[in-house]
PDB file of C-alpha atoms in Angstrom:
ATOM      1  CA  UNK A   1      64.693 137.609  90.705  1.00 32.00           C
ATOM      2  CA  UNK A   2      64.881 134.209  92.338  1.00 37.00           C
ATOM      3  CA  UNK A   3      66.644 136.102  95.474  1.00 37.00           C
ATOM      4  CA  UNK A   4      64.100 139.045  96.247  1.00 38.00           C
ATOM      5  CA  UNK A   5      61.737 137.135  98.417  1.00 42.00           C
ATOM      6  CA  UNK A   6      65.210 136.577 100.937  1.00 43.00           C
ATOM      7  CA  UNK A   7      65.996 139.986 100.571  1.00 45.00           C
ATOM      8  CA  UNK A   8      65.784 142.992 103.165  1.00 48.00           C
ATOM      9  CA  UNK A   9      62.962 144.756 101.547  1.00 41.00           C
ATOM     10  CA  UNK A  10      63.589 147.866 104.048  1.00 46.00           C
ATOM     11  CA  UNK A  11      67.001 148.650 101.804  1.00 47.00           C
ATOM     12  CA  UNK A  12      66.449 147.151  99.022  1.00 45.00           C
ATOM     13  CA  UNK A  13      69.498 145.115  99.195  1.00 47.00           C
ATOM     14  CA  UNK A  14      69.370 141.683  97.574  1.00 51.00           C
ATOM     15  CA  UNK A  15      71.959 139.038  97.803  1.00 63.00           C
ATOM     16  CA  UNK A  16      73.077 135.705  96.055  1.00 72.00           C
ATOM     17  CA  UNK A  17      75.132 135.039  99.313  1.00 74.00           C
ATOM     18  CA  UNK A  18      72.104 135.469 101.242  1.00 82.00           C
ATOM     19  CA  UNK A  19      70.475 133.095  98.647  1.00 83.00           C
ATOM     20  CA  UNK A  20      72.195 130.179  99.261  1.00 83.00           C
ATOM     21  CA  UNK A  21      73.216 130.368 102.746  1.00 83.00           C
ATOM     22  CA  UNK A  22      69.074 130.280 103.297  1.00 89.00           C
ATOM     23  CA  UNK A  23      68.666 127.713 101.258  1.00 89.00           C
ATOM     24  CA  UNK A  24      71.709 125.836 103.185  1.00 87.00           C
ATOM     25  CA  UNK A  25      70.142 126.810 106.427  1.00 92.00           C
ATOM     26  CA  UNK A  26      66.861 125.355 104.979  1.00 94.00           C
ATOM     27  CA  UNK A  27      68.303 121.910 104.302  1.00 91.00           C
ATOM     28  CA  UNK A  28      69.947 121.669 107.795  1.00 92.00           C
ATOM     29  CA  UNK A  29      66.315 121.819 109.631  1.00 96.00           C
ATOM     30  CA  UNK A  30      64.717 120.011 107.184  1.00 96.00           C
ATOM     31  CA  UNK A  31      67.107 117.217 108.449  1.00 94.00           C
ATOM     32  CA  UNK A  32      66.772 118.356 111.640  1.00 95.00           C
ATOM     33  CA  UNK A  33      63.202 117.459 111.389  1.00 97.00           C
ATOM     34  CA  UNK A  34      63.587 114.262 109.877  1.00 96.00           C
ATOM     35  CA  UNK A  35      66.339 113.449 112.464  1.00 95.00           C
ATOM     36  CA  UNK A  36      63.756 114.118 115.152  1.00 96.00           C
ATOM     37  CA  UNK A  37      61.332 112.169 113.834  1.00 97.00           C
ATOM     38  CA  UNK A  38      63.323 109.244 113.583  1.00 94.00           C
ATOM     39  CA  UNK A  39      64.275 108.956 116.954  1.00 95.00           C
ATOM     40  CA  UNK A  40      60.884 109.611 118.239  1.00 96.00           C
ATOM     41  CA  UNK A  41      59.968 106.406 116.339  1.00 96.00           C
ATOM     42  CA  UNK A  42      62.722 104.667 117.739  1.00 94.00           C
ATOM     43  CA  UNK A  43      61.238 106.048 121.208  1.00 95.00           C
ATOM     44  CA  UNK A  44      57.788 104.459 120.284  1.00 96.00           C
ATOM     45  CA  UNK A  45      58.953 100.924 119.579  1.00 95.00           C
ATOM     46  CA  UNK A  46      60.783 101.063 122.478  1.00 94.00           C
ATOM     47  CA  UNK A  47      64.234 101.174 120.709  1.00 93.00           C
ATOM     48  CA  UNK A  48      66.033 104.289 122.071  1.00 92.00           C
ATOM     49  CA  UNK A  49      67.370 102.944 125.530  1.00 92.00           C
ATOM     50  CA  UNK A  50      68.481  99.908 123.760  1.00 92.00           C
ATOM     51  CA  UNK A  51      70.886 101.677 120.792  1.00 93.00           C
ATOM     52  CA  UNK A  52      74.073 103.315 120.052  1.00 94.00           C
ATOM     53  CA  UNK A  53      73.314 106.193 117.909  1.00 95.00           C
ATOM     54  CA  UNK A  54      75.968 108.355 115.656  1.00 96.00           C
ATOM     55  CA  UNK A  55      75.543 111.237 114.154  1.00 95.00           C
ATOM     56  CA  UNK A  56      78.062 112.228 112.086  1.00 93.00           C
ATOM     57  CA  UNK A  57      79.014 113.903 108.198  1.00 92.00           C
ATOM     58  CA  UNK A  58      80.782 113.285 105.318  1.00 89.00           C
ATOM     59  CA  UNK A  59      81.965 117.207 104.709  1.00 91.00           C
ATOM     60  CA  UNK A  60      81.157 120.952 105.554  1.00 90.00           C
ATOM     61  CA  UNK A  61      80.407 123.635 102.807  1.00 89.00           C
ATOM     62  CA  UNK A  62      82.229 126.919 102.187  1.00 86.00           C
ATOM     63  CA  UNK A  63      79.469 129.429 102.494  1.00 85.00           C
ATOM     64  CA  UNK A  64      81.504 132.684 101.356  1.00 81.00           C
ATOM     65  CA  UNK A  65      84.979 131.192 102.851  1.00 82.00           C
ATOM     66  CA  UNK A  66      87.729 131.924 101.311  1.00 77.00           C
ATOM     67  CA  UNK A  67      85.326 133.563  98.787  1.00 79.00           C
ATOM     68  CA  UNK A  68      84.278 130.086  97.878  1.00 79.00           C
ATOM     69  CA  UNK A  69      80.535 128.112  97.642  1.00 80.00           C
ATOM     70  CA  UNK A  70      81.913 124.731  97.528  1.00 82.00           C
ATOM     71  CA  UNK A  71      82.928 121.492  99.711  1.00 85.00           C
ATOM     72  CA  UNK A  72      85.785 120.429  97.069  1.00 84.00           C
ATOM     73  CA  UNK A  73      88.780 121.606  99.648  1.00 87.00           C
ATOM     74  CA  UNK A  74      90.216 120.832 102.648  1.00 92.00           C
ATOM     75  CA  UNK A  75      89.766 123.936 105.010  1.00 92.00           C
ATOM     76  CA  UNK A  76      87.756 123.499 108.851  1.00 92.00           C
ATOM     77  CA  UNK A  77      84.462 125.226 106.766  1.00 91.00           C
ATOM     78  CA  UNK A  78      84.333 122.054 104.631  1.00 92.00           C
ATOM     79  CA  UNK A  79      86.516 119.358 106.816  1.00 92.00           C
ATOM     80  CA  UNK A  80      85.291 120.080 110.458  1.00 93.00           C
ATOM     81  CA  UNK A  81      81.983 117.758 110.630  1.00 92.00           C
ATOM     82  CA  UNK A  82      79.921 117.078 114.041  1.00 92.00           C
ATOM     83  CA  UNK A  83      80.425 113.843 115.373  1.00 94.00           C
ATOM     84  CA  UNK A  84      77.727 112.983 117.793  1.00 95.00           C
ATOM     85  CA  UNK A  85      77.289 109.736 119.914  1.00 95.00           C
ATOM     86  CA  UNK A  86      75.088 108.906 122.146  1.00 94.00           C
ATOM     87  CA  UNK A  87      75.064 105.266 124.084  1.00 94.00           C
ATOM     88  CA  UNK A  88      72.354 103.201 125.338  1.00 92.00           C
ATOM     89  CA  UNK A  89      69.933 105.170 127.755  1.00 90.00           C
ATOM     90  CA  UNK A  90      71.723 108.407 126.937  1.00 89.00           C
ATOM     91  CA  UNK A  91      74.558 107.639 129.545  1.00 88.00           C
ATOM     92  CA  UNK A  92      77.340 110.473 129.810  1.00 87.00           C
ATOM     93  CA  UNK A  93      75.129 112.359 127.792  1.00 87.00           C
ATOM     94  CA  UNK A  94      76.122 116.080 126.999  1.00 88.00           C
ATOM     95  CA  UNK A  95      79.766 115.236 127.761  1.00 89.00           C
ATOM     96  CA  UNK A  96      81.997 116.802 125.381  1.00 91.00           C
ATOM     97  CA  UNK A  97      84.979 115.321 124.609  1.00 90.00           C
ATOM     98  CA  UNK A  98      88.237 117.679 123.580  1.00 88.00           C
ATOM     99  CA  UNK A  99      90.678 116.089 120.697  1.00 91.00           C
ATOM    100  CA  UNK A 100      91.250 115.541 117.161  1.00 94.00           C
ATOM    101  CA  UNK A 101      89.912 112.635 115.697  1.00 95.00           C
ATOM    102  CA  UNK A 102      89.024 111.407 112.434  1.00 95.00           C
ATOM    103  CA  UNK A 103      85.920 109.508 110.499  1.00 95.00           C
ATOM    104  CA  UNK A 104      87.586 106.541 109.979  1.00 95.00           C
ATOM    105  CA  UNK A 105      87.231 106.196 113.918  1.00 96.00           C
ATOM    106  CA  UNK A 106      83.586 105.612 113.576  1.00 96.00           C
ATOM    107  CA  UNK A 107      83.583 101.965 112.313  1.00 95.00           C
ATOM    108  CA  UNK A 108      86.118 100.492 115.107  1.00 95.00           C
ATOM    109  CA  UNK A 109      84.126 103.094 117.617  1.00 96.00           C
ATOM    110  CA  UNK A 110      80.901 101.137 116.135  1.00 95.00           C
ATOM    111  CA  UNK A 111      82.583  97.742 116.145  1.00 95.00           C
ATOM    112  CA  UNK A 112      83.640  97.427 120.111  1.00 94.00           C
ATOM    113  CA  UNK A 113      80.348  99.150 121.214  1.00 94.00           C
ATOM    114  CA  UNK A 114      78.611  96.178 119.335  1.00 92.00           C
ATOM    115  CA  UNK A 115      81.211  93.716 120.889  1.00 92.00           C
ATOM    116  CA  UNK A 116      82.841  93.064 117.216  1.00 91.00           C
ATOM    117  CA  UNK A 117      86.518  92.683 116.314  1.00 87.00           C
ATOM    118  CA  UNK A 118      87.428  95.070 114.195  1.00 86.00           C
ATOM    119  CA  UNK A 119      88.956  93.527 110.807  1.00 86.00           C
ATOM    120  CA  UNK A 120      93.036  94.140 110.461  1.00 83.00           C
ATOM    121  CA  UNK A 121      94.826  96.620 108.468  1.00 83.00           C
ATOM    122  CA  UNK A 122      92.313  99.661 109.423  1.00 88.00           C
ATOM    123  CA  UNK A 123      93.859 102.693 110.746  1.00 89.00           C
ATOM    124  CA  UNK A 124      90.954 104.077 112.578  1.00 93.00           C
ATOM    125  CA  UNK A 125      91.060 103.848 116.091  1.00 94.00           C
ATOM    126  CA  UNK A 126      88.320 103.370 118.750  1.00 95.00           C
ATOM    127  CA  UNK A 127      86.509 105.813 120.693  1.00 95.00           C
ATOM    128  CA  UNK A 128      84.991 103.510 123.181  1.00 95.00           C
ATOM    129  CA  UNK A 129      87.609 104.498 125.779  1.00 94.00           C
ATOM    130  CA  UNK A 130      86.711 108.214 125.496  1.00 94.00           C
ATOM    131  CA  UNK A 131      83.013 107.584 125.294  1.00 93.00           C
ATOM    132  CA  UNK A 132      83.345 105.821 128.998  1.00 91.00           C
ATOM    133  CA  UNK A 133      85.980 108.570 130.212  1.00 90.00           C
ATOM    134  CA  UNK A 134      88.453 106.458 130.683  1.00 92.00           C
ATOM    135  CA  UNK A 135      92.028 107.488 129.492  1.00 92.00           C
ATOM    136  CA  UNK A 136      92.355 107.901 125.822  1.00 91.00           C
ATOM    137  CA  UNK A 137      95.365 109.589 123.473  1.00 92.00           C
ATOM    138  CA  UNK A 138      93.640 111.797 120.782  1.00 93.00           C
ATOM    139  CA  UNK A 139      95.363 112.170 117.210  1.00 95.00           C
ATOM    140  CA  UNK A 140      98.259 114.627 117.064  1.00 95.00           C
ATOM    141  CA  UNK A 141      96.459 115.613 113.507  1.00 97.00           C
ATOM    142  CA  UNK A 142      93.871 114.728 111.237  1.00 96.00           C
ATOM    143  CA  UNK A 143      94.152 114.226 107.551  1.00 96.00           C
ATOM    144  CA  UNK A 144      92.020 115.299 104.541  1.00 94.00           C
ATOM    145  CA  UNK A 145      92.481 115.305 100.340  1.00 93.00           C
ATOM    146  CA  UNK A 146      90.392 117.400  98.269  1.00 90.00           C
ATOM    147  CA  UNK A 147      90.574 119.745  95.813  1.00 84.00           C
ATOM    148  CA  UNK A 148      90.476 119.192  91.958  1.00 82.00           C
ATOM    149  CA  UNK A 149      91.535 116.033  91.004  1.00 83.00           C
ATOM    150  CA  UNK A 150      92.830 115.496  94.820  1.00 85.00           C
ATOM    151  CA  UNK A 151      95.605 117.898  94.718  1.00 91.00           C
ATOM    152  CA  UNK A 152      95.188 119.520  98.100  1.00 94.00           C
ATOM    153  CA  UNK A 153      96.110 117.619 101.280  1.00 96.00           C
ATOM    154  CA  UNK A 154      94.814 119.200 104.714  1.00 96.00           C
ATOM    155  CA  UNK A 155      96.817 117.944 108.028  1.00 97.00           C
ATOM    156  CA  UNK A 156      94.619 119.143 111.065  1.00 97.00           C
ATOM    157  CA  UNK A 157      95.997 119.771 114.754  1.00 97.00           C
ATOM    158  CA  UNK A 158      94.553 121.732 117.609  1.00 95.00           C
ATOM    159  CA  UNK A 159      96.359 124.781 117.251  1.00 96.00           C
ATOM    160  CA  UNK A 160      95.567 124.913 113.400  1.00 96.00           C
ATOM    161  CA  UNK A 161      95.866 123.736 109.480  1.00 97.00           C
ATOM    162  CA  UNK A 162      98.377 122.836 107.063  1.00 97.00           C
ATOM    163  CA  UNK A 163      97.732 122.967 103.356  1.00 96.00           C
ATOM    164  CA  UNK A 164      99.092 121.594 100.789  1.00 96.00           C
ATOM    165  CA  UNK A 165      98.566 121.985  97.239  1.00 94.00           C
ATOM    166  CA  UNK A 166     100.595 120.601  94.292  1.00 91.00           C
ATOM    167  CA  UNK A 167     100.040 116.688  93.470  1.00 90.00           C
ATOM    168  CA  UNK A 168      97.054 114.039  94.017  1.00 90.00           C
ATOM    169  CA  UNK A 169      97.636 112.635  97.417  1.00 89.00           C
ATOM    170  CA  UNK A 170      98.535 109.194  95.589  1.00 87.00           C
ATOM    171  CA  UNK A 171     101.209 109.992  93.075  1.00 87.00           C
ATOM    172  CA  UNK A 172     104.089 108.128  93.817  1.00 86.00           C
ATOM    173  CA  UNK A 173     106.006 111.414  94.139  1.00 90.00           C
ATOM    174  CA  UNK A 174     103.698 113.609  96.249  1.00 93.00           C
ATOM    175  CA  UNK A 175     105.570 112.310  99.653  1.00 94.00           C
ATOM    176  CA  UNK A 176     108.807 113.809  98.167  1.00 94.00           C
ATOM    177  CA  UNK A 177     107.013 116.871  97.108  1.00 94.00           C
ATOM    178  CA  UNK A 178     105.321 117.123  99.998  1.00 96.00           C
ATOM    179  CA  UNK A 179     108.716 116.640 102.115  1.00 95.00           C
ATOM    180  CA  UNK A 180     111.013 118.799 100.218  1.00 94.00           C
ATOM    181  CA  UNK A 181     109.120 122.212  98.673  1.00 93.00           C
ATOM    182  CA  UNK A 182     109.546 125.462 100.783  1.00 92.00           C
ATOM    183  CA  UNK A 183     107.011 125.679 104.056  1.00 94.00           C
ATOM    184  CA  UNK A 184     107.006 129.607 102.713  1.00 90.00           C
ATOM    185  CA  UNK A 185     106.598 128.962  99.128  1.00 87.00           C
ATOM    186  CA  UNK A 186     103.530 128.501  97.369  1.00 92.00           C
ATOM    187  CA  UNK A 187     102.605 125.057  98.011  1.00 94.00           C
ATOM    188  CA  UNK A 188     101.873 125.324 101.416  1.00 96.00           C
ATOM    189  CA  UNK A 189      99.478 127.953 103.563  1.00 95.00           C
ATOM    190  CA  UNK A 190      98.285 127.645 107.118  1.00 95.00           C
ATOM    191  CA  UNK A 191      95.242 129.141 109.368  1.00 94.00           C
ATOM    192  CA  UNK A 192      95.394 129.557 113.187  1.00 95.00           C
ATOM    193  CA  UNK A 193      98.764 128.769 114.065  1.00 95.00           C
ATOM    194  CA  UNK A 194     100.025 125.488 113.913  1.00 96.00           C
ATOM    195  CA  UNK A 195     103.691 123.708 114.614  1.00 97.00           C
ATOM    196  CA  UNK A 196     103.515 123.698 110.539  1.00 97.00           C
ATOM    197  CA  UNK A 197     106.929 121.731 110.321  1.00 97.00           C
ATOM    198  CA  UNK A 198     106.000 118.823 112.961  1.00 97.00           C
ATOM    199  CA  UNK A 199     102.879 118.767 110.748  1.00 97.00           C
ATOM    200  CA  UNK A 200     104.350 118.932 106.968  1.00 97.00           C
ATOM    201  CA  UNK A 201     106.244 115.480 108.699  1.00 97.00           C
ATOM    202  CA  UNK A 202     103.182 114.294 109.773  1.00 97.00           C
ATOM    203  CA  UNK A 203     101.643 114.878 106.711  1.00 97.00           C
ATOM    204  CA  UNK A 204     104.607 112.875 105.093  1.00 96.00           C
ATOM    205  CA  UNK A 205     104.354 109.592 107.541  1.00 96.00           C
ATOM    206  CA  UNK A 206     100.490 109.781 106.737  1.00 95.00           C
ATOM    207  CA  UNK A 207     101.058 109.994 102.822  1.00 94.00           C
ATOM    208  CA  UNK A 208     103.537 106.844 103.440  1.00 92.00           C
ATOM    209  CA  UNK A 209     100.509 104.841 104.655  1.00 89.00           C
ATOM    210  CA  UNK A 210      98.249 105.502 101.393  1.00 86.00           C
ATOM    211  CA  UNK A 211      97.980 102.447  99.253  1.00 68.00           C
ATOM    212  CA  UNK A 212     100.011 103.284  96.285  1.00 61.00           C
ATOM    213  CA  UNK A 213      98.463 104.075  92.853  1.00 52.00           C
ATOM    214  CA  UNK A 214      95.170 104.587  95.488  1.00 49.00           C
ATOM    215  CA  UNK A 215      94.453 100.522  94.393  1.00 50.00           C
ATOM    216  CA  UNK A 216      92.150  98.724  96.366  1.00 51.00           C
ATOM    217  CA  UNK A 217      92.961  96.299  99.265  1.00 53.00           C
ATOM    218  CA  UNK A 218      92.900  92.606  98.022  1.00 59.00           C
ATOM    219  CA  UNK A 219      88.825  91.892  99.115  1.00 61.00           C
ATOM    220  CA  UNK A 220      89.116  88.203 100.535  1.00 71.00           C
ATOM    221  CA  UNK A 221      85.370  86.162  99.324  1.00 78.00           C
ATOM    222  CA  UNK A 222      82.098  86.146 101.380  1.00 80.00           C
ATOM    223  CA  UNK A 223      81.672  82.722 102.601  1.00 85.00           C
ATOM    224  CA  UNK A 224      77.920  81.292 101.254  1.00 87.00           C
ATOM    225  CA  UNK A 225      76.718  81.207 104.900  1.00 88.00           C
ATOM    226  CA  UNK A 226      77.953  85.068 105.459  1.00 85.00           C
ATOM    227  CA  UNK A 227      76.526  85.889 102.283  1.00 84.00           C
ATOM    228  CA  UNK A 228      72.983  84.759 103.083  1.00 86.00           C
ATOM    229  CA  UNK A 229      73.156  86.244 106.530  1.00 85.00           C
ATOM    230  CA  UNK A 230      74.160  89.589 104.972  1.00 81.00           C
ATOM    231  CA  UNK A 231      70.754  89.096 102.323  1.00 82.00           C
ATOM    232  CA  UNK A 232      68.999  88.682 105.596  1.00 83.00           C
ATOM    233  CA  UNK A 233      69.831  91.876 107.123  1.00 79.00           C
ATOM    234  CA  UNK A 234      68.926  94.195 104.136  1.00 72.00           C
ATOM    235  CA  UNK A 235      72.627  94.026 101.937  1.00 73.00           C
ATOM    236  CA  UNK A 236      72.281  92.864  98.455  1.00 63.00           C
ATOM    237  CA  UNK A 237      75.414  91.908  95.863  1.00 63.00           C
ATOM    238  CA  UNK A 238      76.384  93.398  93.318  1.00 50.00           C
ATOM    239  CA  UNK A 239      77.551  90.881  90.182  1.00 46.00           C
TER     240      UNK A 239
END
């Protein structure tokens, strides 16, 4: 019943698919509103010219993919996000730049344009280079866990996806699973049509960067003087 005010009245026909991809397409311009809104207010006070604005998300939905309504996997429908930038005044605006990349570019990306030095130890990498169209190397993949429980691993290049599915990207063992089970078995499937052994071994250096046990990087204290600049801005603690 919920579904007969989206349906197509001429035939009849009504549709849960229909159903929620409206109600999908619904949410996108309502933020498409709100995202308009905001930068006309950053227009008013004079803002815009001045800031570096990103537009970016955290995952895609499956609406009917693989005969799924979900964002728990790793296929383009739910891993393939928009990643929008636009620099002070709008400069190089509309260019669109060709290459894989990966979220965890944002923060250095962020970092350099605000003339910050990136802490050590991340493995994102700056798009500054690329923003200014000077020479830049893209990733030869992108990587991505989801799945139940993080069993499916997703490595990303331009000619198409490897998927694996077995053991949570963190298991001590996955990187020998993931090195050693049959490209044509079960374990692994691909769409368009990738170079899937260079990528299974790409997927197996990545894995060897994980922190083990998925453990936390040893958080070095907030000085008292960064702390109170951080309450300044907005941040709060939490004890």
């Amino acid at each position: 019943r919920h579904t007969r005010s989206l349906c197509d009245w001429s035939s009849d026909v009504c549709s849960s698919d229909l159903h929620i991809r409206s109600i999908y397409d619904g949410g996108v311009a309502y933020a498409d509103v709100l995202f308009g809104r905001w930068m006309a207010g950053l227009e008013a006070r004079g803002w815009l010219d001045k800031a570096t604005i990103v537009v970016f998300a955290d995952h895609g939905e499956q609406l009917g993919e693989d005969g799924m309504f979900n964002h728990i996997g790793v296929s383009d429908a739910e891993s393939h996000v928009p990643l929008m930038i636009r620099l002070p005044g709008g400069k190089g605006g509309g260019t669109r730049v060709k290459g894989i990349v990966e979220l965890i570019d944002v923060m250095p990306t962020v970092l350099e344009l605000a003339g910050a030095t990136p802490p050590s130890g991340i493995r994102g990498h700056s798009l500054v280079p690329a923003l200014r169209g000077q020479p830049w190397t893209p990733r030869d993949a992108a990587f991505s866990v989801g799945g139940p429980g993080n069993r499916m691993l997703g490595a990303r290049s331009i000619a198409g996806r490897l998927t694996y599915a077995g053991t949570p990207a963190y298991e001590p063992l996955t990187r020998e699973m993931v090195a050693t089970a049959r490209l044509e078995g079960p374990s692994f499937t691909t769409s368009g049509s990738p170079d899937a052994t260079a990528l299974r071994t790409a997927m197996v250096d990545w894995l060897a960067t994980l922190t083990p046990g998925g453990a936390a990087h040893p958080v070095a204290p907030l000085s008292d003087a960064l702390k109170k600049e951080l309450r300044e801005h907005g941040y709060f603690e939490v004890q």
